[in-house]
Amino acid sequence: MATWWKEAVAYQIYPRSFKDSNGDGIGDLNGITEKLDYLKELGIDLIWICPMYKSPNDDNGYDISDYQQIMAEFGTMADFDRLLAEVHARGMRLIIDLVVNHTSDEHPWFLESSSSRDNPKRDWYTWRDGKNGAEPNNWEGIFKGSAWEFDPQTEQYYLHLFTRRQPDLNWENPQVRTAVYDMMHWWLAKGIDGFRIDAICHMKKEPTLADVPNPDKLRYVPSMKSHLNYDGLLEYVDDMSRNVFQHYDIVTVGEVNGLDSAHAEEWVGEHRNRLNMVFQFEHVRLWETEAGIRPSPAQLKKIFTAWQEALEGKGWNALYVENHDLTRITSRWGDTQHYWRESATCLATLYFLMQGTPFIYQGQEIGMTNTRFSGLADFDDVSAKNMWRDMTAQGKSEEEIIAFLTHTGRDNSRTPMQWDHSANAGFSEAKPWFQVNANHTIINVAAQRQDPDSVLNFYRALIALRKKERALIYGRYRLVLADHPQIYAYWREQDDAKFLVLCNLSSKSAQWPEGDLSLDGAKCVLGNAAQIDEPYRLHHWETRVYQF
Ligand code: NOJ
């Protein structure tokens, strides 16, 4: 069925690093409002802002201490209301991050819960006695270390899958659910257009909280099996949908690690009325390769095609290659050393024209890259710091740790947005809260606006093309040249309209026999090369879109 959110192009904002409007070095809501015309011009319809709520910032806002207040550094509720009104005035929509697997340890609910064993909110979180003088079980948290923290006041441990300052809410408790739904209705009454739902895959825990098998005799054991997409989780999603989603014309996107295409329909099958889309992680897992080794086109084809086929006619994909938890796509899958522009634009085309709603992460549209780190002090991310601690304990050298975090660290995508070539990249008048990538002198919005061949202008053309051609939104996806080792190619077809997307995912030229795929009668409607010399040969990282 046709709907606005299927036709939308979405843009993700990490507010701390997007634009500082008041000269304190930290991005803010008014900074976002200032840049709405930029987003509109790019062709954006839907904005997702990462958490902007009151928070002690242990995990940069993913630890919320008040769901109904704005983080002081980001502005006020009046600023938020103005931002929302300005978004709507431009015909765009805004979704916010719903972080309810956990709260901050400073949230009043947790302060009450931890105040005594018989507090009425005790059961809003998961509290347990220790076992033999240690944690209640051997689960390792997602950010390393134990998933439990001891509270000396009440002499029990509480469960936290992320940092110790992010205690997990107990979703078994109906009062918790009601409180969360009330908060969601409150935001929806303001007119927001939906939610990106953080860590929804972890909300259900194995009910007995048993130890996980520990053959390697680790102190804490990776515990995903006990809380990732655990049986019964979808009942929570149904409950949330019945109580909240179904009463509004909104869009919902769940962050669902661990989901494979075979089970995708259970989450986003349209008749199920659960979520509209999920951010799945299968292609992201391919990033967990060694530094400098790209996933093969064959691996990418397998995963993307499986998702496209699994949801054809049944549900809808969320398409993305970057976010605030990942390294930059051009650094990871592309070739920033030799073919930065070509690989940035080729990778853009690759995912963007599949069936689904494409999301762009701030800075991706100008081909921002990973940054450099030279020591512990250069990192901000709590997970990087925990990793540093653990790897040091394992005897790894500083060089090894830096190399690992340079390749994998979330801080890579959290450097300030590069608006221009000035000292603070046009992000702030003051020293930014986090290092600006040194390449902002070359890679920035101001320069790319002027340059017809820039990555930015390529994104603009790509978005315009998708908007113009319904087949590129609703058409069926079909893989072609399936076994080609360098080229990723696919059709998008609807009724008589037919498009071919070609991407050479390598730093060498690539060709194919005309007999395998003929371009007869086709017109090239988008491409990243100056000209087409040989129709059946693509230059390094060349991409072309043909209309038949
Ligand atoms: C996923 C978010 O994207 C990430 O940034 C955060 O650290 C965790 N969930 C915990 O909220």
Coordinates of C-alpha atoms and ligand atoms in Angstrom, one line a residue:
M1 CA 0.0 0.0 0.0
A2 CA 1.3 3.5 -0.8
T3 CA 2.1 5.7 2.2
W4 CA 4.0 8.9 2.9
W5 CA 6.7 7.2 4.9
K6 CA 7.5 4.8 2.1
E7 CA 8.0 7.7 -0.3
A8 CA 10.1 9.7 2.2
V9 CA 13.8 10.2 2.3
A10 CA 15.0 10.3 5.9
Y11 CA 17.9 12.1 7.6
Q12 CA 19.4 11.2 11.0
I13 CA 20.7 14.0 13.2
Y14 CA 23.0 13.5 16.2
P15 CA 22.2 16.8 17.9
R16 CA 25.4 17.1 19.9
S17 CA 27.5 17.2 16.6
F18 CA 25.1 18.8 14.1
K19 CA 25.2 22.6 14.7
D20 CA 25.8 24.8 17.7
S21 CA 23.7 27.9 17.7
N22 CA 24.7 29.5 21.0
G23 CA 28.5 29.2 21.0
D24 CA 29.0 26.7 23.8
G25 CA 30.7 24.2 21.5
I26 CA 27.7 21.8 21.7
G27 CA 25.2 21.2 19.0
D28 CA 21.6 22.2 19.9
L29 CA 18.0 22.3 18.8
N30 CA 18.2 25.8 17.5
G31 CA 21.1 24.7 15.4
I32 CA 19.0 22.1 13.8
T33 CA 16.2 24.7 13.1
E34 CA 18.9 26.9 11.5
K35 CA 19.7 24.1 9.1
L36 CA 16.2 23.0 8.1
D37 CA 16.5 24.8 4.7
Y38 CA 19.6 22.9 4.0
L39 CA 17.8 19.7 4.6
K40 CA 14.8 20.7 2.6
E41 CA 17.1 21.7 -0.3
L42 CA 18.7 18.3 -0.2
G43 CA 15.3 16.7 -0.5
I44 CA 14.7 15.4 3.0
D45 CA 11.2 14.6 4.1
L46 CA 11.7 12.9 7.4
I47 CA 14.1 13.8 10.2
W48 CA 15.1 11.5 13.0
I49 CA 16.8 13.2 15.9
C50 CA 18.8 11.1 18.4
P51 CA 17.9 11.7 22.0
M52 CA 17.6 15.3 23.0
Y53 CA 16.1 14.6 26.5
K54 CA 17.4 15.5 29.9
S55 CA 20.3 13.2 30.5
P56 CA 23.6 13.0 32.5
N57 CA 25.2 12.0 29.2
D58 CA 26.8 8.8 30.3
D59 CA 26.0 7.4 26.8
N60 CA 25.4 10.8 25.1
G61 CA 21.7 11.0 25.8
Y62 CA 20.8 7.4 25.5
D63 CA 20.6 7.5 29.3
I64 CA 17.5 9.6 29.9
S65 CA 16.7 11.1 33.3
D66 CA 13.5 12.9 32.2
Y67 CA 11.6 11.9 29.1
Q68 CA 9.6 15.1 29.1
Q69 CA 12.4 17.6 29.4
I70 CA 15.0 18.8 27.0
M71 CA 18.7 18.5 27.8
A72 CA 19.8 21.9 29.0
E73 CA 22.8 21.9 26.6
F74 CA 20.4 21.4 23.7
G75 CA 17.9 24.1 24.6
T76 CA 14.4 24.2 26.0
M77 CA 11.0 22.7 25.3
A78 CA 10.0 25.9 23.6
D79 CA 13.0 25.4 21.2
F80 CA 11.7 21.9 20.5
D81 CA 8.2 23.1 19.8
R82 CA 9.6 25.7 17.4
L83 CA 11.8 23.1 15.7
L84 CA 8.8 20.8 15.2
A85 CA 6.6 23.7 13.9
E86 CA 9.4 24.7 11.5
V87 CA 9.8 21.2 10.3
H88 CA 6.1 20.9 9.6
A89 CA 6.0 24.4 8.0
R90 CA 8.5 23.0 5.4
G91 CA 6.4 20.0 4.7
M92 CA 8.8 17.7 6.5
R93 CA 8.2 15.3 9.4
L94 CA 10.1 14.6 12.6
I95 CA 10.5 11.4 14.6
I96 CA 12.2 11.1 18.0
D97 CA 14.3 8.4 19.6
L98 CA 12.3 6.2 22.0
V99 CA 14.8 4.8 24.5
V100 CA 12.8 2.6 26.9
N101 CA 14.8 -0.5 27.3
H102 CA 16.5 1.4 30.0
T103 CA 16.5 4.8 31.7
S104 CA 19.3 6.8 33.4
D105 CA 20.2 5.9 36.9
E106 CA 19.2 9.5 37.6
H107 CA 15.6 9.0 36.4
P108 CA 13.1 9.6 39.2
W109 CA 11.7 6.1 38.6
F110 CA 15.1 4.6 39.3
L111 CA 15.8 6.9 42.2
E112 CA 12.6 5.6 43.8
S113 CA 13.2 2.0 42.9
S114 CA 16.7 2.1 44.4
S115 CA 15.6 3.9 47.6
S116 CA 14.4 0.7 49.4
R117 CA 13.6 -2.9 48.8
D118 CA 9.9 -2.2 49.5
N119 CA 9.5 0.9 47.4
P120 CA 6.4 0.5 45.2
K121 CA 8.6 1.0 42.1
R122 CA 11.2 -1.6 43.2
D123 CA 9.9 -4.0 40.5
W124 CA 10.1 -1.3 37.8
Y125 CA 13.7 -2.5 37.3
T126 CA 15.3 -5.9 37.8
W127 CA 16.8 -6.4 41.3
R128 CA 18.4 -9.6 42.6
D129 CA 20.5 -10.8 45.4
G130 CA 24.1 -11.7 44.7
K131 CA 25.2 -15.3 44.4
N132 CA 28.2 -16.5 46.4
G133 CA 29.4 -13.0 47.0
A134 CA 29.2 -12.1 43.3
E135 CA 26.8 -11.0 40.7
P136 CA 23.4 -12.8 40.4
N137 CA 24.6 -14.3 37.1
N138 CA 27.5 -14.3 34.7
W139 CA 26.1 -12.1 32.0
E140 CA 28.4 -9.7 30.3
G141 CA 26.9 -6.4 29.3
I142 CA 26.8 -5.1 25.8
F143 CA 29.4 -2.5 26.7
K144 CA 31.6 -5.0 28.5
G145 CA 32.0 -5.8 32.1
S146 CA 29.2 -7.3 34.2
A147 CA 25.5 -6.6 33.3
W148 CA 24.9 -6.1 37.0
E149 CA 25.7 -3.3 39.4
F150 CA 25.7 -3.6 43.2
D151 CA 23.7 -1.0 45.1
P152 CA 25.2 -0.7 48.6
Q153 CA 22.2 1.0 50.1
T154 CA 19.7 -1.9 49.5
E155 CA 22.4 -4.5 49.1
Q156 CA 21.1 -6.0 45.9
Y157 CA 22.2 -5.9 42.3
Y158 CA 20.3 -4.3 39.4
L159 CA 20.4 -5.4 35.8
H160 CA 21.9 -3.1 33.1
L161 CA 22.6 -4.4 29.6
F162 CA 24.4 -1.2 28.6
T163 CA 26.4 1.0 31.0
R164 CA 25.9 0.7 34.8
R165 CA 24.2 4.1 34.5
Q166 CA 21.5 2.7 32.2
P167 CA 19.4 0.4 34.4
D168 CA 17.0 -1.8 32.4
L169 CA 13.3 -1.2 32.9
N170 CA 11.3 -4.3 33.8
W171 CA 8.9 -4.7 30.9
E172 CA 7.1 -7.6 32.6
N173 CA 5.6 -5.0 34.9
P174 CA 2.4 -3.5 33.4
Q175 CA 2.9 -0.3 35.4
V176 CA 6.1 0.3 33.5
R177 CA 4.4 -0.2 30.2
T178 CA 1.6 2.2 31.1
A179 CA 4.0 4.9 32.2
V180 CA 5.9 4.6 29.0
Y181 CA 2.8 4.7 26.9
D182 CA 1.6 7.8 28.7
M183 CA 4.9 9.5 27.9
M184 CA 4.6 8.5 24.2
H185 CA 1.0 9.9 24.0
W186 CA 2.3 13.1 25.5
W187 CA 4.9 13.5 22.7
L188 CA 2.4 12.4 20.0
A189 CA 0.0 15.0 21.3
K190 CA 2.6 17.6 20.5
G191 CA 2.5 16.4 16.9
I192 CA 5.7 14.4 16.4
D193 CA 5.4 12.0 13.6
G194 CA 6.7 8.8 15.0
F195 CA 9.6 7.0 16.8
R196 CA 12.8 5.2 16.2
I197 CA 12.8 2.6 19.0
D198 CA 16.1 2.1 20.6
A199 CA 17.3 -1.4 21.6
I200 CA 13.8 -2.8 21.3
C201 CA 15.3 -6.2 20.6
H202 CA 16.6 -6.4 24.2
M203 CA 13.4 -5.6 26.1
K204 CA 12.5 -9.2 26.9
K205 CA 14.9 -11.1 29.1
E206 CA 15.2 -14.9 29.7
P207 CA 12.8 -15.1 32.7
T208 CA 15.0 -17.2 35.1
L209 CA 18.0 -15.0 34.5
A210 CA 20.1 -18.2 34.5
D211 CA 23.9 -18.2 33.9
V212 CA 24.9 -18.7 30.3
P213 CA 27.2 -21.6 29.5
N214 CA 30.8 -20.7 30.1
P215 CA 33.1 -23.2 28.5
D216 CA 36.0 -20.7 28.3
K217 CA 35.8 -19.9 32.0
L218 CA 35.3 -16.2 31.4
R219 CA 34.6 -13.9 34.3
Y220 CA 31.6 -12.5 32.4
V221 CA 30.1 -14.2 29.4
P222 CA 28.5 -12.7 26.3
S223 CA 24.8 -13.0 27.1
M224 CA 22.9 -12.1 23.9
K225 CA 21.1 -15.4 23.8
S226 CA 19.4 -14.5 27.0
H227 CA 18.0 -11.2 25.9
L228 CA 18.3 -10.6 22.1
N229 CA 14.9 -11.2 20.4
Y230 CA 13.9 -13.5 23.3
D231 CA 10.7 -15.5 23.0
G232 CA 7.7 -13.4 23.8
L233 CA 9.3 -10.1 22.9
L234 CA 6.8 -9.5 20.1
E235 CA 4.0 -9.5 22.6
Y236 CA 5.5 -6.3 24.0
V237 CA 5.6 -4.8 20.5
D238 CA 1.9 -5.8 20.0
D239 CA 1.0 -4.3 23.3
M240 CA 2.8 -1.0 22.5
S241 CA 1.2 -1.0 19.0
R242 CA -2.4 -1.6 20.4
N243 CA -2.0 1.0 23.1
V244 CA -0.1 3.7 21.1
F245 CA 0.9 3.3 17.5
Q246 CA -2.5 2.3 16.1
H247 CA -4.1 5.5 17.3
Y248 CA -1.9 7.8 15.1
D249 CA -0.7 8.2 11.5
I250 CA 2.9 7.9 12.4
V251 CA 6.0 5.9 11.3
T252 CA 7.8 3.5 13.6
V253 CA 11.3 2.1 13.1
G254 CA 12.7 -0.4 15.5
E255 CA 16.4 -1.0 16.1
V256 CA 16.5 -4.8 15.8
N257 CA 19.9 -6.4 16.1
G258 CA 20.0 -10.1 15.6
L259 CA 17.0 -10.3 13.2
D260 CA 17.5 -12.2 9.9
S261 CA 15.5 -11.8 6.8
A262 CA 13.7 -15.1 7.4
H263 CA 12.0 -13.6 10.4
A264 CA 11.6 -10.0 9.2
E265 CA 8.0 -10.4 8.2
E266 CA 7.1 -11.2 11.9
W267 CA 8.2 -7.7 12.7
V268 CA 7.1 -5.6 9.8
G269 CA 4.5 -7.7 7.9
E270 CA 1.9 -5.1 7.1
H271 CA -1.1 -7.1 8.3
R272 CA 0.5 -7.6 11.7
N273 CA 0.4 -3.9 12.7
R274 CA 3.6 -4.1 14.7
L275 CA 6.3 -1.8 13.3
N276 CA 6.6 -0.1 9.9
M277 CA 10.3 -0.8 9.5
V278 CA 13.3 -2.2 11.3
F279 CA 17.0 -1.2 11.3
Q280 CA 18.4 -4.7 10.8
F281 CA 22.1 -5.5 11.4
E282 CA 23.0 -8.2 9.0
H283 CA 24.9 -6.0 6.5
V284 CA 26.4 -4.1 9.4
R285 CA 27.8 -7.3 10.8
L286 CA 29.9 -7.5 7.7
W287 CA 31.8 -4.6 9.0
E288 CA 33.2 -6.7 11.7
T289 CA 36.0 -7.7 9.4
E290 CA 39.7 -6.9 9.8
A291 CA 40.9 -3.4 9.2
G292 CA 41.3 -2.7 5.5
I293 CA 39.3 -5.7 4.4
R294 CA 36.0 -4.9 2.7
P295 CA 33.1 -7.3 2.6
S296 CA 32.9 -8.9 -0.8
P297 CA 30.1 -7.9 -3.2
A298 CA 28.9 -11.5 -3.0
Q299 CA 28.2 -11.1 0.8
L300 CA 26.5 -7.8 0.2
K301 CA 24.3 -9.2 -2.6
K302 CA 23.3 -12.2 -0.5
I303 CA 22.2 -10.1 2.5
F304 CA 20.5 -7.2 0.8
T305 CA 18.8 -9.4 -1.7
A306 CA 17.4 -11.7 1.0
W307 CA 15.9 -8.7 2.8
Q308 CA 14.5 -7.3 -0.5
E309 CA 12.9 -10.6 -1.4
A310 CA 11.7 -11.4 2.1
L311 CA 9.6 -8.2 2.3
E312 CA 8.4 -7.8 -1.3
G313 CA 4.7 -7.3 -1.1
K314 CA 4.7 -8.0 2.6
G315 CA 6.5 -5.2 4.4
W316 CA 9.0 -2.4 4.0
N317 CA 12.7 -2.0 4.5
A318 CA 14.6 0.7 6.3
L319 CA 17.7 1.3 4.1
Y320 CA 20.9 2.6 5.8
V321 CA 24.6 2.2 5.7
E322 CA 25.7 4.7 8.4
N323 CA 24.5 5.8 11.8
H324 CA 26.0 7.2 15.0
D325 CA 27.0 3.7 16.1
L326 CA 29.0 2.8 13.0
T327 CA 32.1 4.0 11.3
R328 CA 31.8 6.0 8.1
I329 CA 30.7 4.0 5.1
T330 CA 33.3 5.5 2.7
S331 CA 36.1 4.6 5.1
R332 CA 34.8 1.2 5.7
W333 CA 33.5 -0.1 2.4
G334 CA 34.9 2.5 0.0
D335 CA 38.4 3.7 -0.9
T336 CA 39.1 7.0 0.8
Q337 CA 42.7 6.9 -0.3
H338 CA 42.3 6.8 -4.0
Y339 CA 38.7 7.1 -4.9
W340 CA 37.0 9.0 -2.1
R341 CA 34.4 10.8 -4.3
E342 CA 33.7 7.8 -6.6
S343 CA 33.3 5.3 -3.7
A344 CA 31.1 7.7 -1.7
T345 CA 28.7 8.2 -4.6
C346 CA 28.8 4.6 -5.7
L347 CA 28.0 3.3 -2.2
A348 CA 25.2 5.9 -2.0
T349 CA 23.5 4.6 -5.1
L350 CA 24.0 1.0 -4.1
Y351 CA 21.7 1.1 -1.0
F352 CA 19.6 4.1 -1.8
L353 CA 17.6 2.8 -4.8
M354 CA 16.6 -0.5 -3.3
Q355 CA 13.0 -0.9 -2.1
G356 CA 12.6 0.8 1.2
T357 CA 12.9 4.1 2.9
P358 CA 16.5 5.4 2.7
F359 CA 18.1 7.0 5.7
I360 CA 21.1 9.3 5.5
Y361 CA 23.2 10.0 8.5
Q362 CA 24.5 13.5 9.0
G363 CA 27.6 14.1 7.0
Q364 CA 27.2 11.0 4.9
E365 CA 25.8 13.3 2.2
I366 CA 29.2 15.0 1.9
G367 CA 31.2 11.8 2.2
M368 CA 32.5 12.5 5.7
T369 CA 35.2 9.9 6.7
N370 CA 36.5 8.3 9.9
T371 CA 38.9 10.4 12.0
R372 CA 42.2 9.9 13.7
F373 CA 42.8 9.1 17.4
S374 CA 46.1 9.2 19.1
G375 CA 45.4 8.2 22.7
L376 CA 42.7 7.4 25.3
A377 CA 42.0 11.1 25.7
D378 CA 40.8 11.4 22.1
F379 CA 37.8 9.1 22.7
D380 CA 34.5 10.2 24.1
D381 CA 32.3 7.1 23.7
V382 CA 31.7 5.2 26.9
S383 CA 31.8 1.9 25.0
A384 CA 35.3 2.8 23.6
K385 CA 36.5 3.7 27.1
N386 CA 35.2 0.4 28.4
M387 CA 36.9 -1.4 25.5
W388 CA 40.1 0.4 26.3
R389 CA 39.9 -0.8 29.9
D390 CA 39.1 -4.4 28.9
M391 CA 41.8 -4.6 26.2
T392 CA 44.4 -3.2 28.6
A393 CA 43.5 -5.8 31.1
Q394 CA 44.0 -8.4 28.4
G395 CA 47.5 -7.1 27.9
K396 CA 46.9 -5.4 24.5
S397 CA 49.3 -2.5 23.7
E398 CA 48.1 1.1 23.3
E399 CA 48.9 0.9 19.6
E400 CA 46.7 -2.2 19.2
I401 CA 43.8 -0.7 21.0
I402 CA 44.0 2.5 19.0
A403 CA 44.2 0.5 15.8
F404 CA 41.1 -1.5 16.8
L405 CA 39.1 1.6 17.9
T406 CA 40.1 3.5 14.8
H407 CA 38.6 0.8 12.7
T408 CA 35.5 0.1 14.8
G409 CA 34.9 3.0 17.2
R410 CA 31.6 4.9 17.3
D411 CA 33.4 8.2 17.8
N412 CA 34.3 8.1 14.1
S413 CA 30.8 9.2 13.2
R414 CA 30.3 11.6 16.1
T415 CA 32.8 14.3 15.0
P416 CA 31.2 17.7 14.3
M417 CA 29.3 18.2 11.1
Q418 CA 31.6 19.8 8.5
W419 CA 29.8 22.9 7.3
D420 CA 32.8 24.9 6.0
H421 CA 36.6 25.0 6.0
S422 CA 36.9 27.4 9.0
A423 CA 38.7 26.4 12.2
N424 CA 35.6 24.7 13.8
A425 CA 34.2 23.6 10.5
G426 CA 31.4 26.1 10.8
F427 CA 29.9 23.9 13.5
S428 CA 30.5 26.3 16.4
E429 CA 32.0 29.7 17.3
A430 CA 33.6 28.0 20.3
K431 CA 35.9 25.0 20.6
P432 CA 33.7 22.0 19.8
W433 CA 32.9 19.4 22.5
F434 CA 34.7 16.9 20.3
Q435 CA 37.5 17.0 17.8
V436 CA 36.7 18.2 14.3
N437 CA 38.0 15.9 11.6
A438 CA 41.1 17.5 10.1
N439 CA 39.8 16.9 6.6
H440 CA 37.0 19.5 7.1
T441 CA 39.2 21.9 5.1
I442 CA 38.5 19.8 2.0
I443 CA 35.3 17.9 2.8
N444 CA 32.6 20.4 3.8
V445 CA 29.1 21.6 2.8
A446 CA 30.1 25.1 1.6
A447 CA 32.7 23.8 -0.9
Q448 CA 30.4 21.0 -2.1
R449 CA 27.5 23.3 -2.7
Q450 CA 29.5 25.1 -5.3
D451 CA 30.8 22.0 -7.0
P452 CA 28.5 20.4 -9.5
D453 CA 30.4 17.1 -9.2
S454 CA 30.4 17.0 -5.4
V455 CA 29.1 14.1 -3.3
L456 CA 26.5 16.5 -2.0
N457 CA 25.2 17.3 -5.4
F458 CA 25.2 13.6 -6.3
Y459 CA 23.0 12.9 -3.3
R460 CA 20.7 15.7 -4.3
A461 CA 20.3 14.2 -7.8
L462 CA 19.8 10.7 -6.4
I463 CA 17.1 11.9 -4.1
A464 CA 15.4 13.9 -6.9
L465 CA 15.5 10.8 -9.1
R466 CA 13.9 8.6 -6.5
K467 CA 11.2 11.1 -5.9
K468 CA 10.4 11.4 -9.6
E469 CA 10.1 7.8 -10.4
R470 CA 7.6 5.6 -8.6
A471 CA 9.3 2.5 -9.9
L472 CA 12.3 3.5 -7.8
I473 CA 10.1 3.7 -4.7
Y474 CA 7.6 0.9 -5.2
G475 CA 9.1 -1.2 -7.9
R476 CA 10.2 -4.8 -7.4
Y477 CA 13.9 -5.4 -6.9
R478 CA 15.6 -8.1 -8.9
L479 CA 19.3 -8.9 -8.7
V480 CA 21.2 -9.3 -12.0
L481 CA 24.8 -10.3 -12.8
A482 CA 24.5 -12.2 -9.5
D483 CA 27.9 -13.9 -9.7
H484 CA 29.9 -10.9 -10.9
P485 CA 32.8 -10.5 -8.5
Q486 CA 32.9 -6.6 -8.6
I487 CA 29.6 -5.4 -9.9
Y488 CA 26.5 -5.1 -7.8
A489 CA 23.6 -4.7 -10.3
Y490 CA 19.8 -4.7 -9.8
W491 CA 16.6 -4.0 -11.5
R492 CA 13.7 -2.0 -10.2
E493 CA 10.5 -2.7 -12.1
Q494 CA 7.0 -1.6 -11.9
D495 CA 4.5 -2.1 -14.7
D496 CA 6.2 -0.7 -17.8
A497 CA 8.8 1.3 -15.9
K498 CA 12.2 -0.3 -15.6
F499 CA 15.4 0.9 -14.1
L500 CA 18.8 -0.7 -13.8
V501 CA 21.3 0.2 -11.0
L502 CA 24.9 -0.6 -11.6
C503 CA 27.7 -0.3 -9.1
N504 CA 31.3 -1.3 -9.4
L505 CA 32.3 -2.0 -5.8
S506 CA 36.0 -2.1 -6.5
S507 CA 39.0 0.1 -7.2
K508 CA 39.6 -1.6 -10.6
S509 CA 37.5 -1.3 -13.7
A510 CA 34.9 -4.0 -14.3
Q511 CA 33.2 -5.3 -17.4
W512 CA 30.5 -7.7 -18.3
P513 CA 29.4 -9.5 -21.5
E514 CA 26.6 -7.8 -23.3
G515 CA 24.9 -11.2 -23.6
D516 CA 24.5 -11.2 -19.8
L517 CA 22.9 -7.8 -19.6
S518 CA 22.2 -5.7 -22.6
L519 CA 21.8 -1.9 -22.4
D520 CA 19.9 -1.7 -25.7
G521 CA 17.4 1.1 -25.7
A522 CA 18.5 2.3 -22.3
K523 CA 19.1 5.9 -21.2
C524 CA 21.6 6.7 -18.5
V525 CA 19.7 9.0 -16.0
L526 CA 22.4 9.2 -13.3
G527 CA 26.1 8.5 -13.0
N528 CA 29.2 9.5 -11.2
A529 CA 31.7 9.4 -14.1
A530 CA 32.3 12.4 -16.4
Q531 CA 31.3 10.4 -19.4
I532 CA 30.6 6.8 -20.5
D533 CA 33.4 5.6 -22.7
E534 CA 32.5 2.0 -23.0
P535 CA 29.0 1.0 -22.1
Y536 CA 29.9 -2.5 -20.9
R537 CA 32.8 -1.4 -18.7
L538 CA 32.6 0.5 -15.5
H539 CA 35.5 2.5 -14.1
H540 CA 36.7 2.0 -10.5
W541 CA 33.7 2.7 -8.2
E542 CA 31.6 3.9 -11.1
T543 CA 27.8 3.8 -10.7
R544 CA 25.2 4.3 -13.3
V545 CA 21.4 4.2 -13.3
Y546 CA 19.7 3.4 -16.6
Q547 CA 16.1 3.8 -17.5
F548 CA 14.7 1.4 -20.1
Ligands
NOJ1 C1 21.5 1.8 20.5 C2 21.9 3.3 20.3 O1 21.9 3.5 18.9 C3 23.3 3.4 20.9 O2 23.9 4.6 20.6 C4 23.1 3.3 22.4 O3 24.4 3.3 23.0 C5 22.4 2.0 22.8 N1 21.3 1.7 21.9 C6 21.9 2.1 24.2 O4 20.8 3.0 24.3

